[in-house]
Phi, psi and omega in degrees: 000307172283347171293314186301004185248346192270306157335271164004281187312305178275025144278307182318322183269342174268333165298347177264324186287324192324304207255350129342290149284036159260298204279314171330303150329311212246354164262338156324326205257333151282016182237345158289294193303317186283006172275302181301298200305335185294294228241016172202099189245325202263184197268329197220167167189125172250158191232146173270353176179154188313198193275345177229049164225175199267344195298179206193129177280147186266202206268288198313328159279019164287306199296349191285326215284298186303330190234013166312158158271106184136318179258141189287307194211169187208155183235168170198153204226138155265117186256134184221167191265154167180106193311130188249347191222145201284314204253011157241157174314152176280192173222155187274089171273140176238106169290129177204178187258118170231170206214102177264029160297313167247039196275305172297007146269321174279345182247116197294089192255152169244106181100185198257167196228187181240131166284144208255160193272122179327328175237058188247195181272165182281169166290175167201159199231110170264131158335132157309314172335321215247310185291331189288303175308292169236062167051354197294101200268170169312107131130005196250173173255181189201126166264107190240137166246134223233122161040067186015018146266173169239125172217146239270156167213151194256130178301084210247015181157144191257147167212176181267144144240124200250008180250349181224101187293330200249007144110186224182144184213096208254139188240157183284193196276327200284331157310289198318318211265336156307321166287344196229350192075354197243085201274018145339143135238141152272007225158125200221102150309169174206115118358139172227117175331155185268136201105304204276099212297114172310303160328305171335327203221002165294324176287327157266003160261337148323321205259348161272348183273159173275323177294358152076198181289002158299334187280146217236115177254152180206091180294170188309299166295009167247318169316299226294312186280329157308330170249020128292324217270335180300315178292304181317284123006336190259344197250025198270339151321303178286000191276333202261358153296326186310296183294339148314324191273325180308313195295320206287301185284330172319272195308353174291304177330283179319309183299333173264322167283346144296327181266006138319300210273311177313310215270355180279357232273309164321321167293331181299308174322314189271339181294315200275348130337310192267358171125003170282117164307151165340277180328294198311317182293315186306323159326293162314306182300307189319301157324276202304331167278353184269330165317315190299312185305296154043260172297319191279354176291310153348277175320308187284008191257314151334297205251329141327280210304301166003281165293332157260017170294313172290303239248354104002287226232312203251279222299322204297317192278305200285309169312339188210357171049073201197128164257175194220144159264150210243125167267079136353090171291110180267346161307305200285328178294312183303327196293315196289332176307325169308273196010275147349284205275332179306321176251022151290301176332282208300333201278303170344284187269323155298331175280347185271324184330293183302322172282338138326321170287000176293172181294113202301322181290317195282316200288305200293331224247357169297343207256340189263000000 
């Protein structure tokens, strides 16, 4: 029982750290996908210039964007910088067209919203980030200053954003421009008529836009795959602790049923003196390690979900000012517990092999 307990143990811990960064991973990365899917609806997205230039569609590329021929519809987002705080980073406030009717069909919101009161500040919708950071709760006012005035907007919703960590703030469009004046855009969703390939038409709306060779084209389905493959590359650390901990864990195995079956070796002997075939003890041995692994698959499986339960729901929030929704890979969890009981097994009955086969007389004639 204690060599089976001392195994037990370093299975329980590499199996725990194992499913641990597994569910961590794999509820990020599904809550990213399913983020994307909220926040890229349309078919095509043009940028007027990359992420550390000023450029901007003026109102004539709007009208080229709005009336091209092959897009149905078109949406366009003003992005401005805006301090909320002298010793933090600034926030993205983003002017778009929202409905705040439907603002929890257009918007990835976390939690229930408000509608903002008819003779009140307009609404706005905040980044968790931005609720986390400056209290800006459901139902509070938020001062953003807009074309260096400040003006005050009522908190109609918390959303998610997995693009901007130090937060983000979307006000409607028609709000922005009353207030600034500024009928700028950076960023043009697009719609495309059925048949009209987004490749079909970059080329001729680069060469219709004013903004030019400057302008950034990205269909949906290429953002979407890029900043999986960009998550994926960031987390190729935790894949390969992952795999580590599988070995960690092999190898506890092998090593606690190898030094069993050396410390059996008389017991085996004597089973087989009374009349238990070769097969039977392996058979035994085969039972006992797949009972041990088991138990300790159990345990580590506890105390994994456990642990990313926290590392989720506590670690997660407070490192990025973010939420996750918490996801269990129950494939991925089943293939390695097999794995696990599988070379618990096989570790088992190869190390008693040899010592079953000994010589019967010899191993037994050790106890008188």
């Amino acid at each position: 029982p204690s060599l089976a307990a001392i195994g037990m143990a370093g299975i329980v811990a590499s199996f725990a750290l194992m499913i641990a960064m597994a569910t961590m991973v794999a509820s990020f990365r599904d809550s990213l996908d399913a983020w994307l899917g909220r926040v890229l609806p349309a078919d095509l997205y043009v940028r007027a210039g990359g992420p550390v230039t000023n450029a901007v569609f003026g109102p004539g590329d709007v009208a080229v964007l709005r009336g091209f021929p092959g897009v149905a519809r078109a949406e366009f987002t003003r992005a401005v910088r805006a301090s909320l705080a002298p010793d933090r980073p600034d926030v993205t406030v983003l002017a778009r067209p929202v409905d705040p009717a439907r603002a929890a069909l257009e918007l990835p919101l976390v939690g229930a919203g408000a509608p903002a009161p008819a003779d009140g500040p307009p609404p706005a919708w905040v980044s968790e980030a931005v609720a986390r950071l400056y209290g800006a709760r459901v139902g509070a006012t938020i001062t953003l200053p807009l074309a260096g005035v400040g003006h005050d907007f009522f908190v109609a919703g918390v959303w998610r954003d997995y693009a901007r960590q130090w937060g983000s703030v979307i006000v409607r469009e028609a709000d922005y421009v009353a207030l600034t004046g500024d009928a700028t855009r950076t960023e043009a969703a697009l719609w495309l008529a059925p048949g009209v390939a987004p490749g079909a038409i970059t080329g001729e709306l680069r060469g219709a836009l004013a903004a030019g060779q400057a302008a950034e084209f990205s269909a949906a389905g290429e953002l979407r795959a890029l900043s999986l493959a960009i998550f994926d590359r960031s987390f190729t650390v935790t894949y390969v602790l992952e795999a580590i901990a599988i070995l960690i864990g092999l190898v506890g195995v092998g090593a606690t049923f190898a030094a069993q079956a050396l410390a059996r070796t008389r017991e085996f002997a004597m089973l087989r003196h009374l009349g238990l075939t070769r097969g039977q003890v392996l058979r035994l041995l085969a039972l006992e390690g797949a009972g041990v692994c088991a138990l300790a698959i159990a345990g580590g499986l506890a105390a994994g979900l456990l642990v990313a339960l926290v590392l989720v729901t506590v670690v997660n929030p407070q490192s990025f000012n973010w939420t996750m929704e918490f996801h269990a890979p129950v494939g991925l969890v089943a293939t390695l517990a097999a794995l696990l009981l599988a070379a618990a097994i096989a570790t088992a009955v190869a190390a008693g092999r040899r010592v079953a086969g000994r010589d019967i007389v010899r191993a037994v004639s050790a106890d008188w």
